[in-house]
């Protein structure tokens, strides 16, 4: 088997926050999680983490709940020539790869919230072991894995940090993962020697404070916590950004491919109708890595909708995809609508990962923004969606972003309610910062209400290209609305000759060129 020293790999990737598998697979063994018990899924995920950064023949998993992973697998076969074989029995996989395994670590997850599974996965990365629920220990031993190298049963949520943090674990990536998630993200955690932990009390952040405060500056937490606002505020305080990834799979395979500069499809000509109300739509939740990997691309509700390409629309993709799943990122770009109507990508909240700029560690923010600017140049994205807490008018904060040459503007969303600033536009370094005006969102603003609000603006005379109130930025809630909902709004707006729906890029260019400031 090929061998790569951890110290050499870590040194080579020291400037990269997202660690990639250094070995591109030549062949894959593919197994469905639907065919496995919950304990077998954990065993195979930890085996996958051990095997995939040593072997050219790697493990890839599928799941009926995450259908897009079949799309990525087919793409690897069709465009990269990587053939695969379906394996139906997880124990056959263990037999094939048991030479990669030095032993096993016991945990017990009968309650689905026992932290011993996370402690076992944290230690597994340091000991070349698989994590084994005690319910299948006898079967593991029957397959020739007989050396037990640790019993993590009855350990608490602090154990891995207290005992392993300074014993070889990665300090630039950690995995925040509920013990109830048997297999998602665990392969990548083991490959990268990342701490796997979870603190399930919303307002009790003692463990998170310890973990995040001792990480390298401008580092990444993959996974998710018990609460959005408290969790992201806590990571931000220590200069750590969050990537929603707790249902992500196969990152050890997908990250192996090169991340190369990409270009969005060229912009069509910018309109110059002076008596017009301009509207742009941006779909929410592009910061959600697992959604972009698992269900968005192929879903008839979202990116795979038959309505995609029938109107101009803004999307966002987590920057983590560019590094951890570049073949996936490339497919999104290649399949973007282009012609009389276009898809256009912006950076999701709030840059490299989800964070609140006003709460982000000030000493780390400049590092974060420099890395963000570099990323935006690589992927030809000019605008960022920002989520923050009542900070829209903090121009000193936004100047840190707009001072960068590849950041040309910001779309601002307030955390408490995204449209709190009602479409107001402010300026920083001659670049627009545009607040959300409308939310296409169940229980907040329906299709009919949105259509009526925009048409009322037109009737009120807000159709002057030079006037900031003649522009409407609509944020679309992905979990309660689909492209069919947007299409119904756009179809009604077409009846008004004074309304034009444009891409986020065109929207920003019109504002910058025409609005007095």
Coordinates of C-alpha atoms in Angstrom, one line a residue:
X1 CA 0.0 0.0 0.0
X2 CA 1.1 3.6 -0.6
X3 CA 2.3 5.5 2.5
X4 CA 2.3 9.2 3.3
X5 CA 3.6 10.6 6.5
X6 CA 1.1 12.7 8.3
X7 CA 3.8 15.3 9.2
X8 CA 4.8 15.6 5.5
X9 CA 1.2 15.9 4.4
X10 CA 0.3 18.5 7.1
X11 CA 3.3 20.6 6.2
X12 CA 2.5 20.5 2.5
X13 CA -1.0 21.7 3.2
X14 CA -0.2 24.1 6.0
X15 CA -1.5 27.1 3.9
X16 CA -4.8 25.4 3.1
X17 CA -7.6 25.5 5.5
X18 CA -9.5 22.7 3.8
X19 CA -7.4 19.5 3.8
X20 CA -7.7 17.4 0.6
X21 CA -7.0 13.7 0.1
X22 CA -3.5 13.6 -1.6
X23 CA -4.4 10.4 -3.5
X24 CA -6.8 10.5 -6.5
X25 CA -8.6 7.2 -6.7
X26 CA -8.3 5.0 -9.7
X27 CA -11.2 2.6 -8.8
X28 CA -14.0 2.6 -6.2
X29 CA -15.8 0.1 -4.2
X30 CA -19.3 1.4 -3.8
X31 CA -21.7 0.4 -1.0
X32 CA -25.2 1.7 -0.1
X33 CA -25.8 2.8 3.4
X34 CA -29.4 1.5 3.0
X35 CA -28.0 -2.0 3.0
X36 CA -26.2 -1.5 6.4
X37 CA -27.3 -1.4 10.0
X38 CA -26.5 1.8 11.9
X39 CA -23.5 0.2 13.5
X40 CA -22.2 -1.1 10.2
X41 CA -22.4 2.4 8.8
X42 CA -20.1 3.7 11.4
X43 CA -17.7 0.9 11.0
X44 CA -17.5 1.4 7.2
X45 CA -17.2 5.2 7.5
X46 CA -14.2 4.8 9.8
X47 CA -12.7 2.2 7.5
X48 CA -13.2 4.6 4.6
X49 CA -11.4 7.3 6.5
X50 CA -8.4 5.0 7.2
X51 CA -8.2 3.5 3.7
X52 CA -8.9 6.4 1.3
X53 CA -5.8 8.5 2.0
X54 CA -3.5 5.5 1.5
X55 CA -5.1 3.5 -1.3
X56 CA -5.8 4.1 -5.0
X57 CA -8.8 1.8 -4.7
X58 CA -11.1 3.7 -2.4
X59 CA -14.5 3.4 -0.7
X60 CA -17.6 5.4 -1.7
X61 CA -21.0 5.2 -0.1
X62 CA -24.5 5.9 -1.5
X63 CA -27.8 6.7 0.3
X64 CA -31.4 7.0 -0.9
X65 CA -31.8 10.1 1.4
X66 CA -28.8 11.8 -0.4
X67 CA -29.5 10.9 -4.1
X68 CA -27.1 13.4 -5.7
X69 CA -24.1 11.3 -4.6
X70 CA -25.1 9.0 -7.5
X71 CA -24.7 11.9 -9.8
X72 CA -21.2 12.7 -8.5
X73 CA -20.3 9.0 -8.9
X74 CA -21.5 8.8 -12.5
X75 CA -19.6 12.0 -13.2
X76 CA -16.4 10.5 -11.9
X77 CA -16.9 7.5 -14.2
X78 CA -18.0 9.5 -17.3
X79 CA -15.5 12.4 -17.2
X80 CA -12.6 11.1 -15.1
X81 CA -12.6 7.5 -16.1
X82 CA -13.0 6.1 -12.6
X83 CA -14.7 2.8 -12.7
X84 CA -16.4 1.2 -9.7
X85 CA -17.9 -2.0 -8.4
X86 CA -21.0 -2.3 -6.2
X87 CA -20.4 -4.1 -3.0
X88 CA -23.5 -5.3 -1.1
X89 CA -22.0 -6.7 2.0
X90 CA -20.1 -4.3 4.4
X91 CA -18.2 -7.3 5.9
X92 CA -16.8 -8.1 2.5
X93 CA -15.3 -4.5 2.4
X94 CA -13.8 -5.1 5.9
X95 CA -12.2 -8.3 4.6
X96 CA -10.8 -6.5 1.6
X97 CA -9.2 -3.8 3.7
X98 CA -8.4 -5.3 7.0
X99 CA -4.6 -5.0 6.4
X100 CA -5.1 -1.2 6.7
X101 CA -6.6 -1.6 10.2
X102 CA -4.4 -2.0 13.3
X103 CA -7.3 -2.7 15.7
X104 CA -10.6 -1.4 16.9
X105 CA -12.0 1.0 19.5
X106 CA -15.2 0.3 21.4
X107 CA -18.1 2.6 21.9
X108 CA -21.8 2.2 22.8
X109 CA -24.4 4.3 21.0
X110 CA -27.7 2.6 22.0
X111 CA -29.1 5.9 23.1
X112 CA -28.0 7.7 19.9
X113 CA -26.6 10.6 22.0
X114 CA -23.7 8.8 23.8
X115 CA -20.5 10.8 23.2
X116 CA -18.4 7.6 23.1
X117 CA -18.9 7.3 19.3
X118 CA -17.3 10.8 18.8
X119 CA -14.5 9.9 21.2
X120 CA -13.8 6.6 19.4
X121 CA -13.7 8.4 16.0
X122 CA -11.3 11.1 17.4
X123 CA -8.9 8.4 18.7
X124 CA -9.4 6.2 15.6
X125 CA -7.6 8.8 13.5
X126 CA -4.5 8.6 15.7
X127 CA -4.4 4.8 16.1
X128 CA -5.4 3.5 12.6
X129 CA -8.4 1.8 14.2
X130 CA -12.0 1.4 13.2
X131 CA -14.7 2.5 15.6
X132 CA -16.9 -0.4 16.7
X133 CA -20.2 -0.4 18.6
X134 CA -20.0 -3.2 21.2
X135 CA -23.1 -4.8 19.7
X136 CA -21.0 -6.0 16.7
X137 CA -17.7 -6.6 18.6
X138 CA -17.9 -10.4 18.3
X139 CA -18.5 -10.2 14.5
X140 CA -15.5 -7.8 14.1
X141 CA -13.3 -10.3 15.9
X142 CA -14.6 -13.2 13.8
X143 CA -13.4 -11.2 10.7
X144 CA -9.9 -11.1 12.0
X145 CA -9.8 -7.7 13.7
X146 CA -8.9 -8.9 17.2
X147 CA -6.8 -6.2 18.8
X148 CA -8.8 -3.8 20.9
X149 CA -6.9 -0.6 21.4
X150 CA -9.3 1.4 23.5
X151 CA -12.6 1.2 25.2
X152 CA -14.4 4.5 25.0
X153 CA -17.6 3.4 26.6
X154 CA -18.7 5.5 29.6
X155 CA -16.5 8.5 28.4
X156 CA -18.1 12.0 28.4
X157 CA -18.3 14.7 25.8
X158 CA -15.1 16.3 27.1
X159 CA -12.9 13.2 26.9
X160 CA -11.5 13.6 23.4
X161 CA -10.5 17.2 23.9
X162 CA -9.1 16.7 27.3
X163 CA -7.1 13.6 26.4
X164 CA -6.2 13.9 22.7
X165 CA -6.2 17.6 21.7
X166 CA -2.4 18.0 22.2
X167 CA -1.6 14.4 21.2
X168 CA -1.6 14.8 17.4
X169 CA -5.1 16.1 16.5
X170 CA -5.5 18.7 13.8
X171 CA -5.9 22.2 15.1
X172 CA -7.2 23.8 11.9
X173 CA -10.3 21.6 11.3
X174 CA -12.7 20.2 13.9
X175 CA -15.9 18.3 13.4
X176 CA -19.0 19.3 15.4
X177 CA -21.2 16.3 15.0
X178 CA -24.2 14.9 16.9
X179 CA -23.5 11.3 18.2
X180 CA -26.8 10.3 16.5
X181 CA -25.2 10.7 13.1
X182 CA -23.7 7.3 12.5
X183 CA -21.6 7.9 9.4
X184 CA -21.8 11.4 7.9
X185 CA -18.6 13.3 7.9
X186 CA -16.7 10.6 9.9
X187 CA -14.5 9.5 7.0
X188 CA -13.2 13.0 6.5
X189 CA -12.7 13.4 10.3
X190 CA -10.5 10.4 10.4
X191 CA -8.5 11.2 7.3
X192 CA -7.7 14.7 8.6
X193 CA -7.1 13.6 12.2
X194 CA -9.8 16.0 13.4
X195 CA -11.4 16.2 16.8
X196 CA -15.0 15.0 16.7
X197 CA -17.2 16.5 19.5
X198 CA -20.6 17.7 20.3
X199 CA -22.1 19.9 23.1
X200 CA -25.9 19.6 23.0
X201 CA -26.8 22.4 25.4
X202 CA -27.7 25.5 23.4
X203 CA -26.5 28.2 25.8
X204 CA -23.8 26.2 27.6
X205 CA -20.7 26.6 25.4
X206 CA -18.0 25.6 27.8
X207 CA -16.6 22.8 25.6
X208 CA -17.0 24.9 22.4
X209 CA -15.2 27.7 24.1
X210 CA -12.3 25.4 24.9
X211 CA -12.1 23.9 21.5
X212 CA -12.5 27.0 19.4
X213 CA -10.2 29.2 21.5
X214 CA -7.4 26.7 21.1
X215 CA -7.6 26.3 17.3
X216 CA -5.4 28.0 14.8
X217 CA -6.5 31.4 13.6
X218 CA -9.0 31.5 10.8
X219 CA -9.8 27.8 11.0
X220 CA -12.9 25.7 10.1
X221 CA -15.5 23.9 12.0
X222 CA -17.4 21.3 9.8
X223 CA -20.7 20.0 11.0
X224 CA -23.4 21.8 13.0
X225 CA -24.4 22.6 16.6
X226 CA -27.6 22.6 18.6
X227 CA -28.5 26.1 17.7
X228 CA -27.6 28.4 14.8
X229 CA -27.2 31.8 16.4
X230 CA -25.4 30.8 19.6
X231 CA -23.2 28.3 17.8
X232 CA -22.1 30.7 15.0
X233 CA -21.6 33.5 17.4
X234 CA -19.3 31.3 19.5
X235 CA -17.2 30.2 16.5
X236 CA -17.1 33.8 15.3
X237 CA -15.8 35.1 18.6
X238 CA -12.7 33.0 18.2
X239 CA -12.1 33.7 14.5
X240 CA -13.5 30.3 13.4
X241 CA -16.1 29.9 10.6
X242 CA -18.8 27.3 10.4
X243 CA -19.6 25.0 7.5
X244 CA -23.0 23.2 7.7
X245 CA -21.8 19.7 6.8
X246 CA -23.2 17.2 9.3
X247 CA -24.9 15.2 6.6
X248 CA -21.9 15.2 4.2
X249 CA -20.4 12.0 2.8
X250 CA -17.5 10.8 0.7
X251 CA -15.3 13.9 1.3
X252 CA -12.2 11.6 1.4
X253 CA -12.9 10.7 -2.3
X254 CA -14.3 13.9 -3.6
X255 CA -11.5 16.1 -2.1
X256 CA -8.8 14.2 -3.9
X257 CA -9.4 16.0 -7.2
X258 CA -7.6 19.3 -8.0
X259 CA -9.2 22.6 -7.3
X260 CA -8.5 24.7 -10.4
X261 CA -9.5 28.3 -11.2
X262 CA -13.0 28.5 -12.8
X263 CA -14.9 31.1 -14.7
X264 CA -18.6 31.8 -14.7
X265 CA -20.4 31.9 -18.0
X266 CA -20.1 35.4 -19.4
X267 CA -22.6 38.2 -18.6
X268 CA -25.1 39.2 -21.2
X269 CA -25.3 42.9 -22.0
X270 CA -26.5 45.1 -19.1
X271 CA -29.8 46.8 -19.7
X272 CA -30.0 50.5 -19.6
X273 CA -33.8 51.2 -19.4
X274 CA -33.9 54.3 -17.2
X275 CA -37.6 54.0 -16.2
X276 CA -37.6 50.5 -14.7
X277 CA -37.8 48.7 -11.4
X278 CA -35.1 46.1 -11.2
X279 CA -35.5 42.9 -9.2
X280 CA -33.0 40.1 -8.4
X281 CA -33.7 36.8 -6.7
X282 CA -31.1 34.9 -4.6
X283 CA -31.8 31.3 -3.4
X284 CA -30.9 30.8 0.3
X285 CA -28.7 28.2 2.0
X286 CA -25.8 28.0 -0.4
X287 CA -23.6 28.0 2.7
X288 CA -25.1 24.6 3.4
X289 CA -22.5 22.2 2.0
X290 CA -24.6 19.1 2.6
X291 CA -27.6 20.5 0.7
X292 CA -25.4 21.2 -2.3
X293 CA -23.8 17.8 -2.1
X294 CA -26.9 15.7 -1.2
X295 CA -30.1 16.9 -2.7
X296 CA -30.0 20.4 -4.3
X297 CA -28.4 19.6 -7.7
X298 CA -30.8 16.8 -8.8
X299 CA -34.0 18.0 -7.1
X300 CA -36.9 19.2 -9.2
X301 CA -37.5 21.7 -6.4
X302 CA -34.2 23.5 -6.7
X303 CA -31.2 23.3 -9.1
X304 CA -32.6 20.3 -11.0
X305 CA -36.0 22.0 -11.5
X306 CA -37.5 22.2 -15.0
X307 CA -38.0 25.9 -14.3
X308 CA -34.2 26.5 -14.0
X309 CA -33.2 28.7 -16.9
X310 CA -36.6 30.2 -17.4
X311 CA -35.7 33.4 -15.4
X312 CA -32.6 35.1 -14.1
X313 CA -31.6 33.7 -10.7
X314 CA -28.8 33.9 -8.1
X315 CA -27.4 30.9 -6.4
X316 CA -24.5 30.4 -3.9
X317 CA -22.2 27.5 -3.3
X318 CA -20.2 26.9 -0.1
X319 CA -16.5 27.6 -0.8
X320 CA -15.8 24.3 1.0
X321 CA -17.1 22.6 -2.2
X322 CA -14.4 24.1 -4.3
X323 CA -11.8 22.5 -2.1
X324 CA -13.5 19.4 -0.8
X325 CA -15.6 18.4 -3.9
X326 CA -14.2 20.3 -6.9
X327 CA -15.8 17.9 -9.4
X328 CA -19.1 18.8 -7.9
X329 CA -18.4 22.5 -7.9
X330 CA -17.4 22.2 -11.6
X331 CA -20.7 20.5 -12.5
X332 CA -22.7 23.3 -10.9
X333 CA -20.8 25.9 -13.0
X334 CA -21.0 23.9 -16.2
X335 CA -24.8 23.3 -15.9
X336 CA -25.6 27.0 -15.1
X337 CA -28.3 28.4 -17.4
X338 CA -26.8 30.8 -19.9
X339 CA -28.5 32.7 -22.7
X340 CA -31.5 35.1 -22.6
X341 CA -31.7 34.1 -18.9
X342 CA -28.9 33.2 -16.6
X343 CA -27.9 31.6 -13.4
X344 CA -25.3 33.5 -11.4
X345 CA -23.3 32.5 -8.4
X346 CA -22.5 34.7 -5.4
X347 CA -20.5 33.7 -2.2
X348 CA -22.9 32.5 0.5
X349 CA -23.0 33.9 4.1
X350 CA -20.6 35.1 5.1
X351 CA -17.6 34.2 3.0
X352 CA -15.3 31.3 3.5
X353 CA -17.7 29.8 6.0
X354 CA -20.7 30.9 7.9
X355 CA -19.7 33.6 10.5
X356 CA -21.0 37.0 11.7
X357 CA -18.4 39.7 10.7
X358 CA -19.3 42.0 13.5
X359 CA -18.7 39.3 16.1
X360 CA -15.6 37.8 14.4
X361 CA -12.3 38.0 16.1
X362 CA -10.8 41.3 15.0
X363 CA -7.2 40.0 14.8
X364 CA -8.4 37.2 12.5
X365 CA -10.8 39.1 10.3
X366 CA -8.2 40.5 7.9
X367 CA -6.7 37.0 7.4
X368 CA -10.2 35.7 6.7
X369 CA -11.0 38.4 4.2
X370 CA -7.7 38.0 2.4
X371 CA -8.4 34.4 1.9
X372 CA -11.9 35.1 0.8
X373 CA -10.7 37.6 -1.8
X374 CA -8.2 35.0 -3.1
X375 CA -11.1 32.4 -3.4
X376 CA -13.4 34.9 -5.2
X377 CA -10.7 35.5 -7.8
X378 CA -10.2 31.8 -8.3
X379 CA -13.9 31.1 -8.9
X380 CA -14.9 34.4 -10.7
X381 CA -17.5 35.4 -8.0
X382 CA -17.7 39.2 -7.3
X383 CA -20.3 39.5 -4.6
X384 CA -20.9 38.1 -1.1
X385 CA -24.1 37.5 0.8
X386 CA -23.6 38.5 4.4
X387 CA -25.6 37.5 7.5
X388 CA -24.9 39.6 10.5
X389 CA -26.6 40.9 13.6
X390 CA -27.8 44.5 13.3
X391 CA -24.6 45.7 11.7
X392 CA -25.8 47.0 8.3
X393 CA -24.6 50.6 9.0
X394 CA -21.2 49.6 10.3
X395 CA -19.3 51.0 7.3
X396 CA -15.9 50.6 9.1
X397 CA -16.6 46.9 9.1
X398 CA -17.6 46.7 5.4
X399 CA -14.6 48.7 4.4
X400 CA -12.4 45.7 5.3
X401 CA -14.3 43.7 2.6
X402 CA -14.7 46.4 -0.1
X403 CA -11.1 47.4 0.1
X404 CA -10.2 44.1 -1.7
X405 CA -10.0 44.2 -5.5
X406 CA -12.1 41.1 -6.1
X407 CA -14.9 41.9 -3.8
X408 CA -17.2 44.3 -5.7
X409 CA -20.3 44.4 -3.4
X410 CA -22.3 42.9 -0.6
X411 CA -25.8 41.6 -0.2
X412 CA -26.8 42.1 3.4
X413 CA -29.2 39.9 5.4
X414 CA -30.0 40.7 9.0
X415 CA -30.0 37.6 11.3
X416 CA -33.1 38.5 13.3
X417 CA -35.1 39.0 10.1
X418 CA -33.3 39.2 6.8
X419 CA -35.3 42.1 5.4
X420 CA -35.0 44.3 8.5
X421 CA -33.3 47.1 6.5
X422 CA -36.0 47.1 3.8
X423 CA -33.8 47.4 0.7
X424 CA -31.6 50.3 1.9
X425 CA -28.4 50.7 0.0
X426 CA -25.2 52.1 1.5
X427 CA -21.7 52.5 0.0
X428 CA -18.2 51.5 0.9
X429 CA -15.2 52.3 -1.2
X430 CA -17.6 53.2 -4.0
X431 CA -19.1 49.7 -3.9
X432 CA -22.7 48.9 -3.0
X433 CA -24.0 47.2 0.1
X434 CA -27.6 46.2 -0.6
X435 CA -29.9 45.1 2.1
X436 CA -32.7 42.5 1.5
X437 CA -36.0 44.1 0.7
X438 CA -38.3 41.1 0.3
X439 CA -38.4 37.5 1.5
X440 CA -40.2 34.8 -0.5
X441 CA -40.7 32.6 2.6
X442 CA -43.7 30.7 4.0
X443 CA -45.5 32.6 6.7
X444 CA -43.5 35.8 5.9
X445 CA -44.2 36.8 2.3
X446 CA -46.2 34.7 -0.2
X447 CA -45.9 34.8 -4.0
X448 CA -49.0 37.0 -4.2
X449 CA -47.8 39.4 -1.5
X450 CA -44.4 39.7 -3.2
X451 CA -45.9 40.4 -6.6
X452 CA -48.2 43.0 -5.0
X453 CA -45.4 44.7 -3.1
X454 CA -43.2 45.1 -6.2
X455 CA -46.1 46.4 -8.3
X456 CA -47.1 48.9 -5.6
X457 CA -43.5 50.3 -5.8
X458 CA -43.9 50.7 -9.5
X459 CA -47.2 52.5 -9.1
X460 CA -45.6 54.7 -6.5
X461 CA -43.1 55.9 -9.1
X462 CA -40.1 53.8 -8.0
X463 CA -39.0 53.3 -11.6
X464 CA -35.9 55.6 -11.8
X465 CA -32.7 53.8 -12.5
X466 CA -30.8 56.5 -10.6
X467 CA -32.9 56.0 -7.4
X468 CA -32.0 53.3 -4.8
X469 CA -35.7 52.5 -4.1
X470 CA -36.1 51.3 -7.7
X471 CA -34.2 48.1 -6.9
X472 CA -35.5 45.1 -5.0
X473 CA -33.4 42.3 -3.7
X474 CA -35.5 39.2 -2.9
X475 CA -34.1 36.3 -0.8
X476 CA -35.8 33.0 -1.4
X477 CA -36.1 30.5 1.5
X478 CA -35.0 27.2 0.1
X479 CA -36.7 25.1 2.7
X480 CA -40.2 26.5 2.1
X481 CA -40.0 27.6 -1.5
X482 CA -38.9 26.1 -4.8
X483 CA -38.2 27.4 -8.3
X484 CA -41.8 26.8 -9.2
X485 CA -42.7 29.4 -6.6
X486 CA -40.3 31.9 -8.0
X487 CA -41.6 31.2 -11.5
X488 CA -45.1 32.1 -10.4
X489 CA -43.9 35.5 -9.2
X490 CA -41.8 36.1 -12.3
X491 CA -44.7 35.2 -14.6
X492 CA -46.9 37.8 -12.8
X493 CA -44.2 40.4 -12.9
X494 CA -43.9 40.0 -16.7
X495 CA -47.3 41.6 -16.9
X496 CA -45.8 44.8 -15.7
X497 CA -43.7 46.5 -18.4
X498 CA -41.9 48.5 -15.8
X499 CA -40.4 45.5 -13.9
X500 CA -37.3 43.6 -15.1
X501 CA -35.8 40.6 -13.3
X502 CA -32.0 40.4 -13.6
X503 CA -29.1 38.4 -12.2
X504 CA -27.4 39.6 -9.0
X505 CA -24.4 40.6 -11.1
X506 CA -26.5 42.8 -13.4
X507 CA -28.4 44.2 -10.4
X508 CA -25.2 45.3 -8.7
X509 CA -23.7 46.7 -11.9
X510 CA -26.8 48.8 -12.5
X511 CA -26.7 50.2 -9.0
X512 CA -23.0 51.0 -9.1
X513 CA -23.2 52.6 -12.5
X514 CA -26.4 54.6 -12.0
X515 CA -27.5 55.2 -8.4
X516 CA -26.3 58.5 -6.9
X517 CA -24.2 58.2 -3.8

